[in-house]
CSV table of C-alpha atoms in Angstrom, one decimal:
chain,number,residue,atom,x,y,z
A,1,UNK,CA,-16.9,23.0,48.5
A,2,UNK,CA,-16.2,24.3,45.0
A,3,UNK,CA,-12.7,22.7,45.2
A,4,UNK,CA,-14.3,19.3,46.1
A,5,UNK,CA,-16.7,19.5,43.2
A,6,UNK,CA,-13.8,20.1,40.8
A,7,UNK,CA,-11.9,17.2,42.3
A,8,UNK,CA,-14.9,14.9,41.9
A,9,UNK,CA,-15.3,16.0,38.2
A,10,UNK,CA,-11.6,15.4,37.5
A,11,UNK,CA,-11.8,12.0,39.1
A,12,UNK,CA,-14.8,11.0,37.1
A,13,UNK,CA,-13.1,12.2,33.9
A,14,UNK,CA,-10.0,10.2,34.6
A,15,UNK,CA,-12.1,7.1,35.4
A,16,UNK,CA,-14.0,7.5,32.1
A,17,UNK,CA,-10.7,7.8,30.1
A,18,UNK,CA,-9.2,4.8,31.8
A,19,UNK,CA,-12.4,2.8,31.1
A,20,UNK,CA,-12.4,3.8,27.4
A,21,UNK,CA,-8.7,2.9,27.1
A,22,UNK,CA,-9.2,-0.5,28.7
A,23,UNK,CA,-12.3,-1.2,26.6
A,24,UNK,CA,-10.3,-0.4,23.4
A,25,UNK,CA,-7.4,-2.7,24.5
A,26,UNK,CA,-9.8,-5.6,25.5
A,27,UNK,CA,-11.9,-5.4,22.4
A,28,UNK,CA,-9.9,-8.1,20.7
A,29,UNK,CA,-10.4,-10.5,23.7
A,30,UNK,CA,-14.2,-10.4,24.0
A,31,UNK,CA,-16.2,-13.5,23.1
A,32,UNK,CA,-15.1,-17.1,22.4
A,33,UNK,CA,-11.6,-18.1,21.3
A,34,UNK,CA,-11.3,-17.4,17.6
A,35,UNK,CA,-9.2,-15.8,15.0
A,36,UNK,CA,-9.7,-12.9,12.6
A,37,UNK,CA,-7.7,-10.8,10.2
A,38,UNK,CA,-6.4,-7.6,11.9
A,39,UNK,CA,-4.7,-5.9,8.9
A,40,UNK,CA,-4.3,-2.2,9.3
A,41,UNK,CA,-3.1,0.5,6.9
A,42,UNK,CA,-3.8,4.0,6.0
A,43,UNK,CA,-2.1,7.4,5.7
A,44,UNK,CA,1.6,8.0,5.9
A,45,UNK,CA,1.3,9.9,9.2
A,46,UNK,CA,-0.7,7.2,10.9
A,47,UNK,CA,0.3,3.9,12.6
A,48,UNK,CA,-1.3,0.8,14.2
A,49,UNK,CA,-2.7,3.0,16.9
A,50,UNK,CA,-4.7,5.1,14.4
A,51,UNK,CA,-4.9,3.1,11.1
A,52,UNK,CA,-8.3,1.5,10.4
A,53,UNK,CA,-8.7,-2.2,10.0
A,54,UNK,CA,-9.1,-3.2,6.3
A,55,UNK,CA,-10.6,-6.1,4.4
A,56,UNK,CA,-8.0,-5.8,1.6
A,57,UNK,CA,-4.4,-4.9,0.9
A,58,UNK,CA,-2.9,-3.4,-2.2
A,59,UNK,CA,0.4,-4.6,-3.5
A,60,UNK,CA,1.8,-2.5,-6.3
A,61,UNK,CA,4.9,-4.1,-7.9
A,62,UNK,CA,5.9,-0.8,-9.3
A,63,UNK,CA,7.1,-0.1,-5.8
A,64,UNK,CA,8.8,-3.4,-5.3
A,65,UNK,CA,12.4,-4.3,-6.2
A,66,UNK,CA,12.7,-7.9,-7.5
A,67,UNK,CA,10.4,-10.5,-9.0
A,68,UNK,CA,8.6,-11.5,-5.8
A,69,UNK,CA,7.8,-10.2,-2.3
A,70,UNK,CA,6.2,-11.5,0.9
A,71,UNK,CA,3.0,-9.9,2.2
A,72,UNK,CA,2.5,-10.5,6.0
A,73,UNK,CA,-1.1,-10.6,7.0
A,74,UNK,CA,-1.7,-10.1,10.7
A,75,UNK,CA,-4.2,-12.4,12.4
A,76,UNK,CA,-5.3,-11.9,16.0
A,77,UNK,CA,-7.1,-14.1,18.5
A,78,UNK,CA,-10.1,-13.4,20.7
A,79,UNK,CA,-10.6,-14.8,24.1
A,80,UNK,CA,-7.9,-15.1,26.8
A,81,UNK,CA,-4.2,-15.5,26.1
A,82,UNK,CA,-3.2,-19.1,26.6
A,83,UNK,CA,0.1,-20.7,27.8
A,84,UNK,CA,0.0,-23.3,24.9
A,85,UNK,CA,0.2,-23.1,21.1
A,86,UNK,CA,-3.1,-23.0,19.1
A,87,UNK,CA,-3.4,-23.7,15.4
A,88,UNK,CA,-5.8,-22.3,12.8
A,89,UNK,CA,-6.3,-23.1,9.1
A,90,UNK,CA,-5.6,-21.0,6.1
A,91,UNK,CA,-7.1,-21.5,2.6
A,92,UNK,CA,-7.6,-19.7,-0.7
A,93,UNK,CA,-11.1,-18.3,-1.2
A,94,UNK,CA,-12.0,-19.2,-4.8
A,95,UNK,CA,-15.0,-16.8,-4.8
A,96,UNK,CA,-12.7,-13.7,-4.6
A,97,UNK,CA,-9.5,-15.0,-6.3
A,98,UNK,CA,-8.5,-14.2,-9.9
A,99,UNK,CA,-4.8,-14.7,-9.4
A,100,UNK,CA,-3.2,-18.1,-10.4
A,101,UNK,CA,-1.2,-20.2,-8.0
A,102,UNK,CA,2.3,-20.6,-9.3
A,103,UNK,CA,2.0,-17.6,-11.5
A,104,UNK,CA,1.0,-14.8,-9.1
A,105,UNK,CA,1.5,-16.4,-5.7
A,106,UNK,CA,3.0,-19.5,-4.0
A,107,UNK,CA,1.2,-22.1,-1.9
A,108,UNK,CA,-0.1,-20.8,1.4
A,109,UNK,CA,0.7,-22.6,4.6
A,110,UNK,CA,-2.2,-25.0,5.4
A,111,UNK,CA,-2.1,-24.0,9.1
A,112,UNK,CA,-0.5,-21.2,11.2
A,113,UNK,CA,0.0,-21.0,14.9
A,114,UNK,CA,-0.8,-18.6,17.7
A,115,UNK,CA,2.2,-19.3,20.0
A,116,UNK,CA,1.8,-19.7,23.7
A,117,UNK,CA,1.3,-16.4,25.5
A,118,UNK,CA,0.8,-14.6,22.2
A,119,UNK,CA,-2.4,-13.0,20.8
A,120,UNK,CA,-1.4,-12.6,17.2
A,121,UNK,CA,0.7,-14.0,14.3
A,122,UNK,CA,1.3,-13.4,10.6
A,123,UNK,CA,0.4,-15.4,7.5
A,124,UNK,CA,3.2,-15.1,5.0
A,125,UNK,CA,1.9,-14.8,1.4
A,126,UNK,CA,4.6,-14.9,-1.3
A,127,UNK,CA,3.4,-12.8,-4.3
A,128,UNK,CA,5.1,-13.0,-7.7
A,129,UNK,CA,5.5,-10.4,-10.4
A,130,UNK,CA,4.1,-11.4,-13.9
A,131,UNK,CA,3.7,-9.7,-17.2
A,132,UNK,CA,-0.1,-9.6,-17.1
A,133,UNK,CA,-0.1,-7.4,-14.0
A,134,UNK,CA,0.9,-4.5,-16.3
A,135,UNK,CA,-2.6,-4.5,-17.7
A,136,UNK,CA,-4.9,-6.0,-15.1
A,137,UNK,CA,-5.3,-6.3,-11.3
A,138,UNK,CA,-5.3,-9.8,-9.9
A,139,UNK,CA,-6.9,-10.7,-6.6
A,140,UNK,CA,-5.8,-13.3,-4.0
A,141,UNK,CA,-8.7,-14.1,-1.7
A,142,UNK,CA,-7.7,-15.7,1.6
A,143,UNK,CA,-9.9,-17.1,4.3
A,144,UNK,CA,-9.3,-18.4,7.8
A,145,UNK,CA,-10.5,-22.0,8.6
A,146,UNK,CA,-11.7,-23.1,12.1
A,147,UNK,CA,-9.9,-25.9,13.9
A,148,UNK,CA,-10.4,-27.7,17.1
A,149,UNK,CA,-8.2,-25.1,18.7
A,150,UNK,CA,-9.8,-21.9,17.4
A,151,UNK,CA,-13.1,-20.8,15.9
A,152,UNK,CA,-13.6,-17.9,13.6
A,153,UNK,CA,-14.4,-14.4,15.0
A,154,UNK,CA,-16.0,-11.3,13.6
A,155,UNK,CA,-17.8,-12.3,10.4
A,156,UNK,CA,-19.3,-8.9,10.7
A,157,UNK,CA,-16.5,-6.6,12.0
A,158,UNK,CA,-17.5,-3.0,12.7
A,159,UNK,CA,-15.0,-0.2,12.3
A,160,UNK,CA,-13.3,0.7,15.6
A,161,UNK,CA,-13.9,4.3,16.9
A,162,UNK,CA,-10.7,6.4,16.9
A,163,UNK,CA,-8.9,4.4,14.2
A,164,UNK,CA,-9.4,7.0,11.5
A,165,UNK,CA,-6.0,7.6,9.8
A,166,UNK,CA,-7.2,6.3,6.4
A,167,UNK,CA,-10.2,5.1,4.5
A,168,UNK,CA,-12.8,3.6,6.9
A,169,UNK,CA,-14.7,0.5,5.9
A,170,UNK,CA,-17.8,0.5,8.2
A,171,UNK,CA,-18.4,-3.3,8.3
A,172,UNK,CA,-16.7,-6.3,6.7
A,173,UNK,CA,-16.1,-10.0,7.2
A,174,UNK,CA,-12.8,-10.2,9.2
A,175,UNK,CA,-12.5,-14.0,8.5
A,176,UNK,CA,-11.5,-13.1,5.0
A,177,UNK,CA,-8.9,-10.8,3.3
A,178,UNK,CA,-8.1,-9.9,-0.3
A,179,UNK,CA,-4.7,-8.9,-1.7
A,180,UNK,CA,-5.0,-6.8,-4.9
A,181,UNK,CA,-1.8,-7.0,-6.9
A,182,UNK,CA,-0.8,-4.9,-9.9
A,183,UNK,CA,2.2,-3.6,-11.7
A,184,UNK,CA,0.8,-0.4,-13.3
A,185,UNK,CA,2.9,2.7,-13.4
A,186,UNK,CA,0.8,5.7,-12.9
A,187,UNK,CA,1.8,9.3,-12.4
A,188,UNK,CA,3.3,9.5,-8.9
A,189,UNK,CA,2.5,12.0,-6.2
A,190,UNK,CA,5.5,14.2,-7.1
A,191,UNK,CA,5.6,15.0,-10.8
A,192,UNK,CA,6.5,18.6,-11.5
A,193,UNK,CA,5.2,18.8,-15.1
A,194,UNK,CA,2.1,18.8,-17.2
A,195,UNK,CA,0.5,19.4,-20.6
A,196,UNK,CA,-0.8,23.0,-21.1
A,197,UNK,CA,-4.0,24.1,-22.8
A,198,UNK,CA,-2.2,24.1,-26.2
A,199,UNK,CA,-1.3,20.4,-25.8
A,200,UNK,CA,2.4,21.3,-25.3
A,201,UNK,CA,4.5,19.8,-22.6
A,202,UNK,CA,5.2,22.3,-19.8
A,203,UNK,CA,6.6,22.6,-16.3
A,204,UNK,CA,10.0,21.3,-15.3
A,205,UNK,CA,9.5,17.6,-16.4
A,206,UNK,CA,6.7,17.9,-19.0
A,207,UNK,CA,4.1,15.2,-19.4
A,208,UNK,CA,4.3,12.0,-17.4
A,209,UNK,CA,5.2,8.8,-19.2
A,210,UNK,CA,6.4,5.4,-17.9
A,211,UNK,CA,9.4,5.6,-20.3
A,212,UNK,CA,10.4,9.1,-18.9
A,213,UNK,CA,10.0,7.9,-15.3
A,214,UNK,CA,12.1,4.8,-15.9
A,215,UNK,CA,14.8,6.9,-17.6
A,216,UNK,CA,15.0,9.2,-14.6
A,217,UNK,CA,15.2,6.3,-12.2
A,218,UNK,CA,18.0,4.7,-14.3
A,219,UNK,CA,20.1,7.8,-14.4
A,220,UNK,CA,19.6,8.9,-10.8
A,221,UNK,CA,19.4,5.4,-9.2
A,222,UNK,CA,15.9,6.1,-7.9
A,223,UNK,CA,12.8,4.0,-7.4
A,224,UNK,CA,9.1,4.8,-7.9
A,225,UNK,CA,8.7,5.2,-4.2
A,226,UNK,CA,11.2,8.1,-4.3
A,227,UNK,CA,8.5,10.1,-6.2
A,228,UNK,CA,5.8,9.7,-3.5
A,229,UNK,CA,6.8,12.5,-1.1
A,230,UNK,CA,8.8,15.7,-0.9
A,231,UNK,CA,10.9,13.9,1.8
A,232,UNK,CA,12.5,11.7,-0.9
A,233,UNK,CA,11.9,14.1,-3.8
A,234,UNK,CA,12.8,17.6,-2.4
A,235,UNK,CA,12.6,20.6,-4.7
A,236,UNK,CA,16.4,20.7,-5.1
A,237,UNK,CA,16.4,17.2,-6.6
A,238,UNK,CA,13.4,18.1,-8.8
A,239,UNK,CA,15.5,21.0,-10.3
A,240,UNK,CA,18.6,18.8,-10.6
A,241,UNK,CA,16.6,16.2,-12.5
A,242,UNK,CA,15.3,18.6,-15.1
A,243,UNK,CA,18.7,20.2,-15.6
A,244,UNK,CA,20.5,16.9,-16.0
A,245,UNK,CA,17.8,15.2,-18.1
A,246,UNK,CA,17.5,18.1,-20.5
A,247,UNK,CA,21.3,18.2,-21.0
A,248,UNK,CA,21.3,14.4,-21.6
A,249,UNK,CA,18.4,14.6,-24.1
A,250,UNK,CA,20.1,17.4,-26.0
A,251,UNK,CA,23.3,15.5,-26.1
A,252,UNK,CA,21.5,12.4,-27.5
A,253,UNK,CA,19.8,14.5,-30.1
A,254,UNK,CA,23.0,16.1,-31.3
A,255,UNK,CA,24.6,12.6,-31.5
A,256,UNK,CA,21.9,11.5,-33.8
A,257,UNK,CA,20.3,9.2,-31.3
A,258,UNK,CA,17.3,11.2,-30.1
A,259,UNK,CA,15.2,9.7,-27.2
A,260,UNK,CA,11.6,9.2,-28.3
A,261,UNK,CA,8.4,8.6,-26.4
A,262,UNK,CA,6.3,5.7,-27.3
A,263,UNK,CA,4.1,7.9,-29.5
A,264,UNK,CA,7.2,8.9,-31.6
A,265,UNK,CA,7.6,12.5,-30.2
A,266,UNK,CA,10.9,13.7,-28.8
A,267,UNK,CA,11.1,13.3,-25.0
A,268,UNK,CA,11.1,16.7,-23.3
A,269,UNK,CA,12.2,18.4,-20.2
A,270,UNK,CA,12.4,22.1,-19.5
A,271,UNK,CA,15.6,23.4,-21.1
A,272,UNK,CA,15.3,21.3,-24.2
A,273,UNK,CA,15.6,23.2,-27.4
A,274,UNK,CA,12.5,21.8,-29.0
A,275,UNK,CA,8.8,21.7,-28.2
A,276,UNK,CA,6.9,18.5,-27.7
A,277,UNK,CA,3.2,17.8,-28.1
A,278,UNK,CA,1.7,14.4,-26.9
A,279,UNK,CA,0.4,12.4,-29.7
A,280,UNK,CA,2.3,14.3,-32.4
A,281,UNK,CA,5.3,12.3,-33.7
A,282,UNK,CA,8.6,13.9,-34.4
A,283,UNK,CA,9.4,14.5,-38.0
A,284,UNK,CA,13.0,14.0,-38.9
């Protein structure tokens, strides 16, 4: 009897798990035939099975090589999968756009297609680097447009349970999406240096500066992204950087061509034969 009860409980648990799994998979197919933005992103350890759905994307040109890049925005369809192509419209949303066409982005396709036997596609958005992105964030607002083939779905999209590997936005309009673009250089995740209580540069690399970061990248053939985790910036490389850079700066100083920060002070790494205080110019 006890064994039968256990078997019944196990069967009920399995059935519940299967129901929950199917319910999650079919979520996108409930309701009428329509399209919505299904853009997901989040933590580095997550993926599309765990990232939350997001109403915006961030494009940081500091992490991009080249003058332009293409952002692929995922769009999914609700309702049954069909054996024929279905088209939907795409347009700029002027209410949420501060970027300029031709300066910050290229023309969008007027229409995109959900191919036969498919349930999603991507809208390609070509985004361009420009000088003003160094000082301000520009926004590209994009909205889906209904056609005779497809309506719009989820104007009030609720966060999906279980998709928690990132910042969760509880409710948003999934018929719209915003791309935030910038070209700021901020201190990356891995920066082994600082300024101490006496306002002197300390640690292996000292105070962060865009000029210092660019010089490291130039001499070590690195990119900004290489400073975002210990996988690409292990401790052995951190030590090699400070040793190599301090020797280089000392050599430049001895040759009469010292490397200065933008505030006029001598650039500093551990191992340099001078001290450096942010905001205090070097006196020759």
